[in-house]
Tab-separated table of C-alpha atoms and ligand atoms in Angstrom:
chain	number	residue	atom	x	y	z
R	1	UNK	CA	-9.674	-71.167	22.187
R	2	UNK	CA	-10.592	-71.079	18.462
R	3	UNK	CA	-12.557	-74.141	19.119
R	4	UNK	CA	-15.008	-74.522	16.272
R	5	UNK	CA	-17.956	-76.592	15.284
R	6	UNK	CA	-18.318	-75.081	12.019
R	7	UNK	CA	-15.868	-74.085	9.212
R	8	UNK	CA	-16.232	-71.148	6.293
R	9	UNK	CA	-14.191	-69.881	3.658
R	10	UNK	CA	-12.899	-66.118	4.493
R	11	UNK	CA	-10.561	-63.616	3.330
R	12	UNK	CA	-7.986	-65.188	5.359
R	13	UNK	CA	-8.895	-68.934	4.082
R	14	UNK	CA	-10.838	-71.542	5.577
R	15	UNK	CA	-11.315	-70.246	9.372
R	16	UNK	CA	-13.003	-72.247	12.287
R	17	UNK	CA	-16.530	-69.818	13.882
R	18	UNK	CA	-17.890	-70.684	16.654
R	19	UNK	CA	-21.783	-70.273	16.907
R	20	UNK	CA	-24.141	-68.582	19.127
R	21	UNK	CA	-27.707	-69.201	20.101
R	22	UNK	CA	-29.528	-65.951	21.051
R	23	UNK	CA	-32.333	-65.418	22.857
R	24	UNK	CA	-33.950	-65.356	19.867
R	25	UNK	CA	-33.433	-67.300	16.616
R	26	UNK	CA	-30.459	-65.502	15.512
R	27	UNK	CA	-27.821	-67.442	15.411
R	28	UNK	CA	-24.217	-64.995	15.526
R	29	UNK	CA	-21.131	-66.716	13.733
R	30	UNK	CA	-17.713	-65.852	16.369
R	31	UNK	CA	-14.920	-65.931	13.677
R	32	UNK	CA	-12.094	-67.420	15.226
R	33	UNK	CA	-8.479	-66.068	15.030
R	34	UNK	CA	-9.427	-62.571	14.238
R	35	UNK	CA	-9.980	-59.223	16.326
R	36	UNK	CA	-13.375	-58.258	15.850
R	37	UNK	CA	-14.388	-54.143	16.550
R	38	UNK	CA	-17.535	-54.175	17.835
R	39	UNK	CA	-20.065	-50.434	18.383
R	40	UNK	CA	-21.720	-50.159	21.690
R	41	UNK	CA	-24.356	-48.214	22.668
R	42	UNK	CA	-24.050	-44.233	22.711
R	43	UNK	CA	-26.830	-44.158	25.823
R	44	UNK	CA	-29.639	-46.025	24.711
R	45	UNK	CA	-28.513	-49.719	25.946
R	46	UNK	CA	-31.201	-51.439	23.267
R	47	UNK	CA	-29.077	-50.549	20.501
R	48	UNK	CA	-26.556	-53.237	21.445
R	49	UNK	CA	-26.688	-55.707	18.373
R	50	UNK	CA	-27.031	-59.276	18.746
R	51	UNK	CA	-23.345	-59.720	17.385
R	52	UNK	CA	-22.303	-57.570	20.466
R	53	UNK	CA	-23.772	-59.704	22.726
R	54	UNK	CA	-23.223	-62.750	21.002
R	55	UNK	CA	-19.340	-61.547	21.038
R	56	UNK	CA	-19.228	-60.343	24.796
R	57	UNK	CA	-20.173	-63.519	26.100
R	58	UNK	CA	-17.932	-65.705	23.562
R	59	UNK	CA	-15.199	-63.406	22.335
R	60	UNK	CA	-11.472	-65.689	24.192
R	61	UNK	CA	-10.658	-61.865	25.123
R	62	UNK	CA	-12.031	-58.804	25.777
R	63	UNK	CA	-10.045	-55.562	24.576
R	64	UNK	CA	-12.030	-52.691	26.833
R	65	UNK	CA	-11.193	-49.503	27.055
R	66	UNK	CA	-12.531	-49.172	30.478
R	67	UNK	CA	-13.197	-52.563	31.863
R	68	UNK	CA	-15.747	-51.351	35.090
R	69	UNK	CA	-17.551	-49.628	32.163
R	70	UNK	CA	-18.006	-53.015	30.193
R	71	UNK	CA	-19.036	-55.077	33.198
R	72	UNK	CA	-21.340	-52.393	33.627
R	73	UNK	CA	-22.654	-53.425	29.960
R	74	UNK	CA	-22.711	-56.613	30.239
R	75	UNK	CA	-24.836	-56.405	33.430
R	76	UNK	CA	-27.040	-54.054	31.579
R	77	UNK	CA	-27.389	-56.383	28.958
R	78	UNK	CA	-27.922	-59.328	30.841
R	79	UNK	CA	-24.545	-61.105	29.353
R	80	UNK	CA	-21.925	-62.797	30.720
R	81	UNK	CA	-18.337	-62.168	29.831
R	82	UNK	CA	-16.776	-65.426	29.705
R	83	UNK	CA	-13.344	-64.373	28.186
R	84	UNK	CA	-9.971	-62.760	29.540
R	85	UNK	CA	-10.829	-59.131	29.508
R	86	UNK	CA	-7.624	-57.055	29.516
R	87	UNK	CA	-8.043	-52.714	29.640
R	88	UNK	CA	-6.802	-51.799	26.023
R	89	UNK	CA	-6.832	-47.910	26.155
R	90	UNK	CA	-5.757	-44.534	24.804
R	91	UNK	CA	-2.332	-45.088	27.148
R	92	UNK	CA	-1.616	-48.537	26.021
R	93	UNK	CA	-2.893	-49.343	22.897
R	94	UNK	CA	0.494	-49.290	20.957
R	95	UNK	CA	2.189	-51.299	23.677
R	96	UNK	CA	-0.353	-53.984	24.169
R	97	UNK	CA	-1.385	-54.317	20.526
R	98	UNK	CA	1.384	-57.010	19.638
R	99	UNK	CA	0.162	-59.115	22.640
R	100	UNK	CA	-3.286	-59.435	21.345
R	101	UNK	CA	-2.491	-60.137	17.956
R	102	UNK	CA	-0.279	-63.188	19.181
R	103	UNK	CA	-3.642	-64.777	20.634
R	104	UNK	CA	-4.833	-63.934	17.466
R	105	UNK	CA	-2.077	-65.849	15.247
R	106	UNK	CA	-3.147	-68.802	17.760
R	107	UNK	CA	-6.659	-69.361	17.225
R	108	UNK	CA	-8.409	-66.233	19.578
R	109	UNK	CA	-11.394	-63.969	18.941
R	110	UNK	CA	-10.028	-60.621	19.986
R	111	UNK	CA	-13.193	-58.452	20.887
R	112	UNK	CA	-12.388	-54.649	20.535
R	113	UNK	CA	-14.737	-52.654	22.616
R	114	UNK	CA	-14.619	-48.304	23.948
R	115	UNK	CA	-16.478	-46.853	26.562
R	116	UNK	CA	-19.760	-45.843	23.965
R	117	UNK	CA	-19.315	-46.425	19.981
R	118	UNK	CA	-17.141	-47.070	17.688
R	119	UNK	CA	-13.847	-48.174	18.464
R	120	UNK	CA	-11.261	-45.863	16.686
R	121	UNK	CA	-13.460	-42.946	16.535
R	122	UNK	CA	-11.784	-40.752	18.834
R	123	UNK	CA	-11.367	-43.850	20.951
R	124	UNK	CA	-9.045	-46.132	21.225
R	125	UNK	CA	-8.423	-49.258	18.612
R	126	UNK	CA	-6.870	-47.438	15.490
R	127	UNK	CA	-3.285	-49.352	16.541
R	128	UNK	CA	-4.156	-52.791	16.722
R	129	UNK	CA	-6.033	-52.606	13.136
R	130	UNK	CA	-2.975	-51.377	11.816
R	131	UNK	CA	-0.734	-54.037	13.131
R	132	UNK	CA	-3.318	-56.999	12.216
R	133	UNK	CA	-2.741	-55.803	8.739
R	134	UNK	CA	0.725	-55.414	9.037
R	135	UNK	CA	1.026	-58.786	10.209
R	136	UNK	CA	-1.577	-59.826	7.582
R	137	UNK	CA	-4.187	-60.929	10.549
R	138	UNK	CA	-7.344	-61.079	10.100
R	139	UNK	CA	-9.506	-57.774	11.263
R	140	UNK	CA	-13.239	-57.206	11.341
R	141	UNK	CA	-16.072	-54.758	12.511
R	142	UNK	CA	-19.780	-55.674	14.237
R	143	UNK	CA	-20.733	-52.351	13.515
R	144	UNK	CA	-23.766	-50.190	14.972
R	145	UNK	CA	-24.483	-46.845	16.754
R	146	UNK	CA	-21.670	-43.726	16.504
R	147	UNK	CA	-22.731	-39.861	17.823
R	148	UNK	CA	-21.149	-38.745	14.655
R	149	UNK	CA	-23.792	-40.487	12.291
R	150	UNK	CA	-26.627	-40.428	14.679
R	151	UNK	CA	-26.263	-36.579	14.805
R	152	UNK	CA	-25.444	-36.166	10.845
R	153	UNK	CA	-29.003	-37.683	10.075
R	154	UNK	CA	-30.825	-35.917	12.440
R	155	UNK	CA	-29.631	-32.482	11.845
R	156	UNK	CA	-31.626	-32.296	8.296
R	157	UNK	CA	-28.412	-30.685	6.507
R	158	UNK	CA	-27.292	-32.527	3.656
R	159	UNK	CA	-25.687	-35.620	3.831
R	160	UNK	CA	-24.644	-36.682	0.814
R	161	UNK	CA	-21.082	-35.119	1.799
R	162	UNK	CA	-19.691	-34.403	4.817
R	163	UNK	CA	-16.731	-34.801	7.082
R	164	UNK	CA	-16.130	-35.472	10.502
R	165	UNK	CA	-13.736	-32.853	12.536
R	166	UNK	CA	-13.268	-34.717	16.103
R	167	UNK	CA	-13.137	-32.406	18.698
R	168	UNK	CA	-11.839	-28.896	18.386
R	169	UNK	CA	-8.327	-28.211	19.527
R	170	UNK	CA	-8.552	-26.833	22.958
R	171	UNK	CA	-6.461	-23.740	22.889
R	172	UNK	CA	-8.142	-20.817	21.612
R	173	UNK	CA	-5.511	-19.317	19.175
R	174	UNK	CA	-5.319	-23.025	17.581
R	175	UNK	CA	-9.330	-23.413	17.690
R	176	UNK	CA	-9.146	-19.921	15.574
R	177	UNK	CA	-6.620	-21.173	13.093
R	178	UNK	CA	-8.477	-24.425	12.639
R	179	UNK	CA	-11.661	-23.620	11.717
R	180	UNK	CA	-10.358	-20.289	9.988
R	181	UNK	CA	-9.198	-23.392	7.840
R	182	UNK	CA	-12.261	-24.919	7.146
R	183	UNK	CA	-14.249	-21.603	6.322
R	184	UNK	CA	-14.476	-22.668	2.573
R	185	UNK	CA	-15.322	-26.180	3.206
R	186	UNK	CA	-18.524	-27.214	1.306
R	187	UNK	CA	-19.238	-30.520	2.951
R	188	UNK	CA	-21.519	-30.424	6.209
R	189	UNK	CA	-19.296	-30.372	8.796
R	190	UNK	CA	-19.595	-32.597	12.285
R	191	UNK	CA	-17.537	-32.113	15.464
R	192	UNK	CA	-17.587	-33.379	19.066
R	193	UNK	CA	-18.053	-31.058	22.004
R	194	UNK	CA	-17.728	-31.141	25.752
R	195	UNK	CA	-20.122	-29.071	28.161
R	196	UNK	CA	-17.098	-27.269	28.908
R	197	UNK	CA	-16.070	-25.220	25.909
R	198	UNK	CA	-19.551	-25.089	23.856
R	199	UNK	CA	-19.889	-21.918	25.130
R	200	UNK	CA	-16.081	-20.628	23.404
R	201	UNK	CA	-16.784	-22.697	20.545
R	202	UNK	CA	-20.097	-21.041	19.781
R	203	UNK	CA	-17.945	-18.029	19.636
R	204	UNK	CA	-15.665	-19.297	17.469
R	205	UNK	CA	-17.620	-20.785	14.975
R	206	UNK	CA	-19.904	-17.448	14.504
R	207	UNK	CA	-16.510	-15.446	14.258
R	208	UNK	CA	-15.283	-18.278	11.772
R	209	UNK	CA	-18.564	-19.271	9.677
R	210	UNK	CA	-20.633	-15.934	10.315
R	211	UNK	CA	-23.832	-15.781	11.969
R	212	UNK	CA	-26.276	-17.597	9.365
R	213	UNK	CA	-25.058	-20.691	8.225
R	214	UNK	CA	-27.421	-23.444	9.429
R	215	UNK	CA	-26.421	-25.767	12.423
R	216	UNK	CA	-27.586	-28.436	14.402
R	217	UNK	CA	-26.599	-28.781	18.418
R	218	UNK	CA	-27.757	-32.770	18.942
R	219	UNK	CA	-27.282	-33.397	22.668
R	220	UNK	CA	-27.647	-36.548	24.774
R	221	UNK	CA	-28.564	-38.688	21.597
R	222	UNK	CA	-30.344	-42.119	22.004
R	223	UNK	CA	-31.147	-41.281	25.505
R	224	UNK	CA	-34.070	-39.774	27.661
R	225	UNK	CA	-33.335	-36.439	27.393
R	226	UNK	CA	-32.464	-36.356	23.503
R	227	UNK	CA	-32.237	-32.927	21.854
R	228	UNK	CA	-31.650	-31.424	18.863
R	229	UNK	CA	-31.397	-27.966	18.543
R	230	UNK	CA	-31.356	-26.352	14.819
R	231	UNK	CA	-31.233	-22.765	13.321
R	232	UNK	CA	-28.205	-20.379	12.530
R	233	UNK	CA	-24.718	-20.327	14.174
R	234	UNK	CA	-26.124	-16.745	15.673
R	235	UNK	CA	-29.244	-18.445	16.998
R	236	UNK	CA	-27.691	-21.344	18.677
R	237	UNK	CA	-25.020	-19.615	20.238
R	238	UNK	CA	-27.761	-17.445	22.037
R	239	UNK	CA	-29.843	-20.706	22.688
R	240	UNK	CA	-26.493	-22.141	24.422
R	241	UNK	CA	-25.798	-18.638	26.679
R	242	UNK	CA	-29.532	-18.538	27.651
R	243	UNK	CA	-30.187	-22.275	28.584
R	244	UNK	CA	-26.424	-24.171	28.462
R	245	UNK	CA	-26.915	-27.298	27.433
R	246	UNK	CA	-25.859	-30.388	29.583
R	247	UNK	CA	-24.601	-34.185	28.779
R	248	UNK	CA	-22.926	-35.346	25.654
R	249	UNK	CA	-22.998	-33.472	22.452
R	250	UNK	CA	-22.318	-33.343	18.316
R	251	UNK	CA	-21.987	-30.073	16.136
R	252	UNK	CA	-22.898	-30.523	12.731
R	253	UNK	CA	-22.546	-27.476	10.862
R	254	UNK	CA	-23.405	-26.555	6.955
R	255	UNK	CA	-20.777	-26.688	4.737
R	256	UNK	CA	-19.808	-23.029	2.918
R	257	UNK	CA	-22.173	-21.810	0.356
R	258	UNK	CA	-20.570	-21.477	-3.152
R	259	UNK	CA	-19.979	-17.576	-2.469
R	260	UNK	CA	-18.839	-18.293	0.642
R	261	UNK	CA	-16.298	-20.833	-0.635
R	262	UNK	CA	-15.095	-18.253	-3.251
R	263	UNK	CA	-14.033	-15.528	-0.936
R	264	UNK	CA	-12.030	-17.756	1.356
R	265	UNK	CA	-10.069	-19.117	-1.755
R	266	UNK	CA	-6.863	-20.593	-0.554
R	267	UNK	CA	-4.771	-17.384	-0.033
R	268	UNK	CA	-1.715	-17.921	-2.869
R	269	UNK	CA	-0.294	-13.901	-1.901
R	270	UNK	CA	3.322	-13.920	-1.458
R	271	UNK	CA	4.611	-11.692	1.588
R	272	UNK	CA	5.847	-9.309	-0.921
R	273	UNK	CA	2.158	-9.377	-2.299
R	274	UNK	CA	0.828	-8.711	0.834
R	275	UNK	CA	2.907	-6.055	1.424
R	276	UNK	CA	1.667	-3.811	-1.573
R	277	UNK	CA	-1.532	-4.663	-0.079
R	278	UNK	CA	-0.669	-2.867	2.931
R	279	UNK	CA	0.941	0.146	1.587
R	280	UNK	CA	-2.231	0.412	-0.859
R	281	UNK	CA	-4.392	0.065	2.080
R	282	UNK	CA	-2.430	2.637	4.003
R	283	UNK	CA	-2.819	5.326	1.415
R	284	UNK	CA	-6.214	4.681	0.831
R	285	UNK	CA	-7.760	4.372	4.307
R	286	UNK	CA	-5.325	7.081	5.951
R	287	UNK	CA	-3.481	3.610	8.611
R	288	UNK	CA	-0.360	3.572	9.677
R	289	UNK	CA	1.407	0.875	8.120
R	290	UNK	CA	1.424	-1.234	11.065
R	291	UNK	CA	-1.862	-1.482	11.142
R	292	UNK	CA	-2.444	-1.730	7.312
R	293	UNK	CA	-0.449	-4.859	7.672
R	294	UNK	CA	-2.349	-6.614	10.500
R	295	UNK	CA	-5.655	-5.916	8.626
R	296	UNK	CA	-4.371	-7.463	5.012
R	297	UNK	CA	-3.135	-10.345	7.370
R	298	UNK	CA	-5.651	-11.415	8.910
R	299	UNK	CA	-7.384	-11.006	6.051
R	300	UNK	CA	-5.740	-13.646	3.826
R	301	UNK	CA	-4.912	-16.535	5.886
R	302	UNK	CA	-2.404	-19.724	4.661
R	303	UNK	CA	-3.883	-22.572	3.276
R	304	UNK	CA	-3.770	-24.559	6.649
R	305	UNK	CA	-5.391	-21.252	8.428
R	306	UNK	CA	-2.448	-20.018	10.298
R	307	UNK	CA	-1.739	-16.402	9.582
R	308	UNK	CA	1.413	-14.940	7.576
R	309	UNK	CA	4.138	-13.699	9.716
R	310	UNK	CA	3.842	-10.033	10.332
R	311	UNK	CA	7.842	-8.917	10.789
R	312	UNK	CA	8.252	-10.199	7.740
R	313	UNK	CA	5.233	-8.436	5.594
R	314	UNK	CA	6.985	-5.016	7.346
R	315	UNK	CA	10.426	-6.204	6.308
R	316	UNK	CA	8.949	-6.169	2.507
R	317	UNK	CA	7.095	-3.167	2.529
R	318	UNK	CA	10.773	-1.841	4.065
R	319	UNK	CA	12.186	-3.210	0.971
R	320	UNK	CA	9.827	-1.306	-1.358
R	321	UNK	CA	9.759	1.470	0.324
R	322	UNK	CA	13.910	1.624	-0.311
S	401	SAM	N1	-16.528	-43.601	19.696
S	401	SAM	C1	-17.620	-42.688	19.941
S	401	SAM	C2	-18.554	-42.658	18.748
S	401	SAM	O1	-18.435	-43.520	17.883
S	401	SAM	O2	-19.403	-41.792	18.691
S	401	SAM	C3	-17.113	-41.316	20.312
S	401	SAM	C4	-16.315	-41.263	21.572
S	401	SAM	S1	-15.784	-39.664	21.988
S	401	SAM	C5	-14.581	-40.010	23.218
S	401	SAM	C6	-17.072	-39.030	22.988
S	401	SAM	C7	-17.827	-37.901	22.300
S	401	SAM	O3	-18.781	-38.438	21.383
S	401	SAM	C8	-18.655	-37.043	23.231
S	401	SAM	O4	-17.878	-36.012	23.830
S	401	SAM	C9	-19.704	-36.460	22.310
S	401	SAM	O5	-19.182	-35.372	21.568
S	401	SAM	C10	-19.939	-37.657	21.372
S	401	SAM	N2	-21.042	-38.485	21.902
S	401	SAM	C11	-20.934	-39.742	22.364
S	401	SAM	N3	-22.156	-40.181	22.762
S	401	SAM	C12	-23.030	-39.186	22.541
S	401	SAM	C13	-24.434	-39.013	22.743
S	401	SAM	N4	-25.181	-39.978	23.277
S	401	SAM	N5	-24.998	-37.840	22.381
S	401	SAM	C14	-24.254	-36.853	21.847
S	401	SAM	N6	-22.938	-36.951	21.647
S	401	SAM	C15	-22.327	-38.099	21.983
């Protein structure tokens, strides 16, 4: 463990790296006493770097998230796993974090590995970079292929900003109030997706963003069956109702236009305000109040996209009224 037959000056001070000899002349430095991240493939198995293999066969232990799924790799890759290889996932992560970081303090390469990707993109690994810097330990990253970058680049929307939204909450009422909160948002906007609730989420995001913003659907990336699907919110939500698409998949949607950003302005009405709305709106379009007040509402959401609390836009318009 930590056994080196060459030394070089880190952040963390002089630290012993072990080398290795690929197939080819690359030769892959395996810093010792340090947990390493490492990306693996998103489908395409010849996207796994030389540091990732280089680190599989070498790394004193192997963090997986699912450990069948990284023999699996390793067979694929043609790689032997010669270190401890411990399942480090969603469940445990917190708990087992300490543990690794103790082999760390004594010499070990800790390799970090999820099922496909990057570690602590919505998988697992977020905790035990936190506690190597609490603990001042030594953290790195062998970095290579991530859905959320793969399908950013492909979808031809601009990428000079953007952010990256994870997957949609699940519920419907909290999908609404999510993206309801991201209507103004003028980067280019990526989320995951599961086969499962594309078709609700196309829903949502043409109630949310309207039917002609630009999007990109990028399915099954680095793989056989790779497919990218552009146009409008309105054109891929048919495209997904008429021929549902199958495997993994990335959203990347355009970010609000600058007239779009300036009618969903963050919504500063007081409930008082929005009950003069109401009564205005009552008068002038012949509502009953009640329904006055659900339209101003829903109309102006919060700043973090939930709505204003009806009761108590009646209980001011109550108060005027006296
Ligand atoms: N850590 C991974 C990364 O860096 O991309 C993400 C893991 S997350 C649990 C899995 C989600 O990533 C999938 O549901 C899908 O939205 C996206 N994804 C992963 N691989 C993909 C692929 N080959 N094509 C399209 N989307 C993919």
């Amino acid at each position: 463990m930590g056994e080196g037959v060459e030394t070089r000056d880190g952040d963390a001070g002089a630290e012993a790296v072990q080398q290795s000899e690929q197939q080819s002349d690359t030769v892959v430095a395996i810093p010792a006493g340090t947990v390493v991240l490492a990306a693996t493939p998103i489908g395409n198995v010849g996207d796994a770097s030389a540091r990732l293999r280089a680190l599989l066969e070498h790394a004193d232990i192997v963090a997986a998230e699912d450990t069948r799924r990284l023999y699996d790799l390793a067979n694929r890759l043609g790689v032997h796993v010669n270190g401890r290889v411990v399942a480090y996932h969603d469940h445990n992560e917190r708990d087992k974090a300490d543990g690794l970081l103790d082999n760390v303090e004594t010499g070990a390469t800790v390799l970090v590995v999820s099922d496909a990707g990057m570690p602590t993109i919505n998988d697992p690994g977020l905790a035990i970079v936190r506690r190597a810097i609490e603990r001042g330990l030594p953290v790195t990253c062998a970095p290579g292929p991530s859905a959320v970058l793969d399908a950013l680049a492909l979808s031809g929307l601009p990428t000079d900003r953007f952010c990256y939204e994870g997957f949609l909450p699940r519920k419907h009422s909290e999908r609404v109030q999510h993206l309801r909160m991201l209507q103004g948002e003028r980067r280019t906007i990526v989320f995951y997706e599961t086969l499962h609730r594309i078709d609700d989420s196309m829903d949502d995001l043409l109630d949310a963003f309207g039917p002609n913003r630009r999007m990109a659907l990028c399915r099954e990336l680095t793989k056989d069956y790779e497919q990218i699907r552009r146009g409008t919110i309105a054109e891929i939500r048919d495209g997904v109702r008429e021929d549902p698409p199958r495997g993994e998949m990335v959203l990347v949607v355009a970010g609000a236009s600058d007239e779009e950003a300036a009618s969903v302005a963050p919504n500063t009405l007081s409930v008082e305000d929005m009950a003069v709305l109401a009564i205005d709106r009552a008068l002038e379009d012949g509502l009953r109040i009640k329904e006055a007040i659900t339209q101003v509402v829903g109309e102006h959401p919060l700043p973090d996209g939930s709505l204003a609390n009806r009761k108590q836009v009646y209980q001011a318009v109550l108060a005027i009224k006296r």
